[in-house]
Amino acid sequence: MSTTQADSTAFEVPVIDISPYTGNGTAEDRARVADEMDRACSTVGFVQVLGHAVPDDVWRGLGEAVDDFFGQSLEEKKTYVAQGNRGYSPPKSESLSLSLGIEAASRMNDFFEAFNVGTEARSFAGLDLSEDDYGINVWPDLDGFRPKVEEYYAHAARVARVLTSVFADALSLPSDFFEYLTDHSVDVLRMNNYALPEGTVTLDGDLTGMGEHTDFGLVTVLWADQVAGLQVLGRDGVWHDVSPIDGALLINLGDLTARLTNDRWMSTLHRVKPPIVNGTIQRRRSVAFFHDGNIDATIETLPSHLESDNGLAYEPITVREHIAAKLAGSRQGKANTSAVREAARVRSAAEAAR
Ligand SMILES: O=C(O)CCC(=O)C(=O)O
Ligand SMILES: [Fe+2]
């Protein structure tokens, strides 16, 4: 067994049933869900969501698509390497902790491999958007892959939008508040595969599946295997193992929502450190849907949350500027010096674990 510095006692990721929002819930039921969301977002920043209404066959189809894609040879997968935040990322091509300005302790890039698709500028015919900001999808030549992924994508996008309407209620905002931030949202679906062919690296217990990071945008909807590996940094400064209960989607807030609420709602640090059992890593899959907001939207702290700034107010930032700074870190090895608050949290957790 590797040491993961995780302690799973006394840490729970709240379970919230959002069916009053996905169906026709009463005002009272919705208010209860919004209250639960406010509590979860201000104490944990991760939630397990039930009542999301993703049909079982769509859920299963996504898993099949992921297996089909990653089951190909590395050589085949590499033919889908693409520009920008699209296509295939081979193992060890990224280092997520640099998105926070932190050098990975192992100085080794993360071993996950990923395949990304997302919103394209050309889907918004009436708007003058650049493909450089959005990206052009590449689709593998695999039977059934594209329809399965597109079906799940549509559901994940729906769930993300339902969540922002829960957020609007929970933050006492007008119910259409998030619409002006998200009507041409930069959304990306990232399929992650954590598996290392035997003999490719030394299994020394210091391997990182995906380095510690916060997500960049408004909210992330995460479909994940129940295999161990995902760890979340609690307010106690300790990394906790998290795995979803049956049928739950995990959701977590990103930096932009933390900025809106001046950190009352948490963009929680997380990482993936699969346990190594008898010298082998158990394969794990996850699929993250990132709902990041319109590329040209300016994110500034809500007037209702300006008071709680402990002397550290966030400057307004556009979604474009924020994403560019984070990606420059994880993809080009350039530390993001503006993520001061998040980086301080990672360092103090490392100190505490010593
Ligand atoms: O694999 C996971 O469970 C987490 C993935 C993740 O954090 C990400 O893709 O941003
Ligand atoms: Fe993440």
PDB file of C-alpha atoms in Angstrom, residues 6 25 31 36 56 84 89-90 104 151 164 206 209 250 255 261 269 298 301 325:
ATOM      1  CA  ALA A   6      -5.672  10.604   3.608  1.00  0.00           C
ATOM      2  CA  GLY A  25     -40.919  20.427  -7.266  1.00  0.00           C
ATOM      3  CA  ALA A  31     -36.083  26.166  -1.101  1.00  0.00           C
ATOM      4  CA  GLU A  36     -28.794  22.303   1.487  1.00  0.00           C
ATOM      5  CA  ASP A  56     -29.128   4.588 -17.053  1.00  0.00           C
ATOM      6  CA  GLY A  84      -6.066  23.805 -27.586  1.00  0.00           C
ATOM      7  CA  SER A  89      -3.625  14.261 -23.921  1.00  0.00           C
ATOM      8  CA  PRO A  90      -1.173  11.382 -23.467  1.00  0.00           C
ATOM      9  CA  ALA A 104       4.849  18.735  -8.130  1.00  0.00           C
ATOM     10  CA  GLU A 151     -25.862  12.114 -25.465  1.00  0.00           C
ATOM     11  CA  THR A 164     -26.724  27.167 -11.591  1.00  0.00           C
ATOM     12  CA  ASP A 206       4.827   8.990  -5.016  1.00  0.00           C
ATOM     13  CA  GLY A 209      -2.699  10.459 -11.132  1.00  0.00           C
ATOM     14  CA  LEU A 250     -20.158  14.414  -7.917  1.00  0.00           C
ATOM     15  CA  ASP A 255     -12.669  29.287  -8.982  1.00  0.00           C
ATOM     16  CA  THR A 261     -18.908  34.696  -3.447  1.00  0.00           C
ATOM     17  CA  LEU A 269      -8.660  21.570  -3.881  1.00  0.00           C
ATOM     18  CA  THR A 298     -16.431  39.495 -16.432  1.00  0.00           C
ATOM     19  CA  THR A 301     -17.664  39.475  -6.493  1.00  0.00           C
ATOM     20  CA  ALA A 325      -3.576  31.867 -16.675  1.00  0.00           C
TER      21      ALA A 325
END
